[in-house]
XYZ file of C-alpha atoms in Angstrom:
275
model
C 52.629 18.732 -13.578
C 50.156 21.493 -12.657
C 47.282 19.114 -11.982
C 45.998 19.323 -8.392
C 46.334 16.147 -6.326
C 43.193 14.840 -4.684
C 42.835 12.281 -1.919
C 39.953 9.899 -1.408
C 38.294 9.579 1.999
C 40.270 6.392 2.668
C 43.590 7.922 1.586
C 43.019 11.009 3.722
C 42.033 8.913 6.727
C 45.106 6.667 6.364
C 47.422 9.673 6.006
C 46.155 11.209 9.257
C 45.724 7.993 11.216
C 41.949 8.188 11.671
C 39.030 6.140 10.431
C 37.049 6.842 7.255
C 33.989 7.257 9.475
C 35.693 10.191 11.246
C 36.345 11.996 7.970
C 32.775 11.350 6.800
C 31.381 12.512 10.161
C 33.257 15.817 9.976
C 31.836 16.335 6.465
C 28.301 15.527 7.606
C 28.415 18.088 10.426
C 29.932 20.753 8.204
C 33.336 20.951 9.888
C 35.368 20.199 6.754
C 33.811 19.238 3.436
C 35.575 17.733 0.387
C 36.921 20.085 -2.252
C 34.866 18.228 -4.828
C 32.969 15.035 -5.408
C 33.984 12.644 -8.170
C 32.140 9.775 -9.799
C 29.370 8.265 -7.691
C 29.692 11.286 -5.374
C 32.960 9.984 -3.900
C 34.578 12.623 -1.672
C 37.869 14.116 -2.847
C 40.134 16.264 -0.666
C 43.140 18.442 -1.482
C 46.501 18.241 0.264
C 45.727 21.650 1.789
C 42.598 20.168 3.306
C 44.670 17.307 4.731
C 46.697 19.932 6.592
C 43.474 21.648 7.725
C 41.974 18.401 8.978
C 45.204 17.608 10.817
C 44.874 20.946 12.644
C 41.219 20.195 13.440
C 42.196 16.815 14.884
C 44.859 18.512 17.007
C 42.281 20.936 18.405
C 39.892 18.061 19.113
C 42.664 16.122 20.874
C 43.188 19.024 23.308
C 39.481 19.134 24.028
C 38.149 21.946 21.838
C 34.449 21.313 21.241
C 32.863 20.915 17.798
C 30.784 24.053 18.381
C 33.811 26.200 19.239
C 35.747 24.789 16.280
C 32.936 25.618 13.861
C 32.805 29.199 15.113
C 36.567 29.544 14.877
C 36.890 28.030 11.396
C 34.234 30.352 10.000
C 36.330 33.411 10.966
C 39.781 32.028 11.631
C 42.729 34.284 12.367
C 45.804 34.292 14.612
C 44.192 36.408 17.351
C 41.157 34.141 17.651
C 43.400 31.091 17.623
C 45.423 32.477 20.534
C 42.225 33.251 22.481
C 40.873 29.761 21.847
C 44.115 28.111 22.960
C 44.329 30.222 26.128
C 40.744 29.362 27.015
C 41.446 25.684 26.445
C 44.570 25.887 28.619
C 42.482 27.277 31.474
C 40.099 24.332 31.144
C 42.999 21.867 31.073
C 44.584 23.485 34.160
C 41.311 23.085 36.069
C 41.085 19.456 34.996
C 44.674 18.847 36.115
C 43.841 20.329 39.538
C 40.785 18.084 39.759
C 42.792 14.987 38.812
C 45.507 15.940 41.293
C 42.908 16.068 44.079
C 41.631 12.649 43.016
C 45.193 11.274 42.993
C 45.821 12.601 46.502
C 42.552 11.113 47.719
C 43.490 7.707 46.270
C 46.970 7.861 47.819
C 45.589 8.954 51.192
C 42.975 6.211 51.322
C 45.458 3.547 50.173
C 47.986 4.561 52.865
C 45.260 4.504 55.503
C 44.141 1.011 54.505
C 47.749 -0.235 54.363
C 48.223 0.859 57.987
C 44.956 -0.772 59.011
C 45.758 -4.198 57.592
C 49.109 -4.149 59.427
C 47.460 -3.743 62.862
C 47.969 -6.933 64.865
C 46.148 -6.220 68.134
C 42.834 -4.429 67.595
C 42.115 -4.302 71.342
C 45.368 -2.556 72.204
C 45.009 0.898 73.791
C 47.651 3.560 73.164
C 48.113 6.972 74.781
C 49.462 9.428 72.210
C 50.046 13.186 72.311
C 48.528 15.105 69.377
C 48.813 18.711 68.290
C 45.730 20.877 67.824
C 43.663 20.204 64.701
C 40.944 22.242 63.005
C 37.783 20.591 61.699
C 34.949 21.701 59.482
C 31.793 20.344 61.088
C 28.122 19.667 60.472
C 25.890 19.526 63.529
C 23.671 16.505 64.174
C 20.556 18.178 65.551
C 18.509 14.997 65.920
C 19.479 11.569 67.205
C 17.650 9.492 64.591
C 19.472 7.675 61.806
C 17.876 9.688 58.976
C 19.002 13.010 60.464
C 22.499 11.631 60.959
C 22.668 10.610 57.310
C 21.464 14.048 56.179
C 24.162 15.763 58.262
C 26.823 13.334 57.034
C 25.830 13.864 53.383
C 25.773 17.649 53.817
C 29.350 17.595 55.138
C 30.472 15.264 52.327
C 29.030 17.573 49.673
C 30.443 20.718 51.268
C 33.935 19.245 51.593
C 33.864 18.152 47.943
C 32.826 21.644 46.839
C 35.743 23.132 48.755
C 38.154 20.485 47.464
C 39.222 19.360 50.958
C 37.669 15.900 50.996
C 40.813 14.024 49.913
C 43.072 14.376 52.968
C 41.078 12.821 55.781
C 37.983 10.699 56.296
C 34.953 12.132 58.068
C 34.731 11.424 61.794
C 31.952 11.357 64.392
C 32.423 13.671 67.365
C 30.835 12.603 70.673
C 30.730 15.152 73.510
C 32.424 14.560 76.847
C 29.088 14.905 78.686
C 27.571 12.095 76.591
C 30.572 9.871 77.265
C 29.995 10.435 80.986
C 26.394 9.181 80.738
C 27.203 6.250 78.450
C 25.435 7.797 75.440
C 28.232 6.642 73.127
C 25.960 6.524 70.078
C 25.012 10.208 70.399
C 26.996 11.946 67.632
C 27.085 15.696 68.203
C 28.870 16.607 64.960
C 30.394 15.094 61.866
C 33.774 16.628 61.145
C 36.594 16.609 58.626
C 40.103 17.895 59.261
C 41.094 21.060 57.362
C 44.358 23.045 57.154
C 44.810 25.565 59.987
C 45.031 28.448 57.521
C 42.109 27.378 55.336
C 40.303 30.518 54.205
C 36.530 30.263 53.962
C 34.189 32.341 56.085
C 31.170 30.163 55.315
C 32.275 27.051 57.190
C 31.719 26.185 60.838
C 35.036 25.428 62.513
C 35.695 23.146 65.454
C 38.994 22.991 67.338
C 40.232 19.563 68.376
C 42.602 20.631 71.174
C 46.167 19.487 71.574
C 46.749 16.934 74.291
C 46.911 13.242 75.071
C 44.415 10.892 73.427
C 43.615 7.269 74.194
C 43.305 5.253 70.966
C 41.802 1.857 70.285
C 39.879 0.033 67.555
C 36.328 -1.220 67.349
C 35.726 -4.203 65.092
C 32.201 -5.318 64.336
C 28.790 -3.791 63.833
C 27.903 -0.358 65.144
C 25.402 -1.945 67.551
C 28.267 -3.267 69.716
C 30.203 0.038 69.915
C 29.235 0.473 73.581
C 31.340 -2.568 74.504
C 34.445 -1.023 72.971
C 33.811 2.291 74.703
C 33.406 0.535 78.055
C 36.680 -1.344 77.471
C 38.497 1.844 76.449
C 37.234 3.935 79.382
C 38.047 1.162 81.846
C 41.614 1.076 80.440
C 41.859 4.870 80.755
C 40.928 4.751 84.447
C 43.189 1.767 85.119
C 46.231 3.683 83.888
C 45.601 6.787 85.987
C 43.857 8.915 83.382
C 40.420 10.478 83.176
C 38.276 11.584 80.236
C 38.668 15.340 79.819
C 37.440 15.878 76.272
C 35.434 14.527 73.389
C 35.626 11.245 71.507
C 36.411 11.043 67.790
C 35.355 8.014 65.724
C 36.836 7.402 62.286
C 35.668 4.688 59.874
C 38.595 2.636 58.584
C 36.822 -0.398 57.123
C 33.120 -0.086 56.323
C 30.653 -0.821 53.535
C 33.210 0.251 50.923
C 35.767 -2.364 51.945
C 33.769 -5.214 53.470
C 30.549 -7.109 52.869
C 30.568 -8.508 56.409
C 29.431 -6.070 59.118
C 31.511 -8.018 61.625
C 34.636 -6.862 59.770
C 33.823 -3.146 59.982
C 36.597 -1.246 61.754
C 36.580 2.125 63.530
C 39.367 4.048 65.224
C 38.221 5.647 68.494
C 40.207 8.451 70.150
C 39.246 10.082 73.470
C 41.035 13.082 74.945
C 42.403 12.219 78.408
C 44.280 13.859 81.276
C 46.268 12.469 84.188
C 44.359 12.267 87.470
C-alpha cells in the first residue's frame, strides 16, 4: 500500500491533455525532469510531479515565458508567485488594450466601407454643416511623389505610436490659395483626426474650422482628380457659394480594396461660404 505510484510519459501526457512530445521537451530543457528512469531509461513521474506540471502548463497558458518559469521554479514561494502573476497581468492588460484598438480599427473601416458601397450617385454634391475638428498633421514640404510618401508614412507611424490610427483614415489637405490657382494636386499636409482633448505636446495640430462644406466623390485614378475639382467648384458657384477654406481628400477605396485604378474612390470636402 505504501509503494509510490509512478506515471509513464504517455500516462502523464494523457492525464494532463498534452502530447508526449511536450512532456519530453520540458524534461530536455530542464523545466521538470522525471523522478526516476526505469528500464531502457523510460521516464517515470510521481503524482506530485503531475500536479507540478499542471501548474507549469497553467503558467504557460497565461503567457509566462520558459525563462521566467525556470527562474521562479528554482526559488519558488508565494511572494514570488504573486509578483510573477501581477507582472503577467500587466502584460495581458496591455495586450487587451492593443487588441481593443485593432477591433475598433476593424469596426471603423468596415462601417466606412459599408457606407461607401451604399452610395448611389457619386457625382452628387451635398452642402453639410460640420463642427470644428482637430487634426494631427505632417507637412508636405516638397511637391514630388517621393516626398509625399515620406510625409504620409511619417504620419502613419506617428499615429500608430500614439494609438490614434484606428478612428479615421488619413486625409490630404489642400490650401485655399492652391484651389484658387487650380493646383488641386498640391497637398500641403497629411492629417488625421484626433480627439479635441488629446494630450501630447509633441504633435503638430491643425484646426479644421466649423462651417459648411461641399462634399462630392471622385472615382478613378488620381490623374483625373482635376476634373472632379472643376465639377465641384462649378457646383459651388452655381448654388451661390464661394470657396472660403481648404479642401480635404479622404481615400475610401484604394489599393487595399481594388485592383482597378478606375475604381479608386475619394471623398472631397471643401469649406464654403454664402456669397
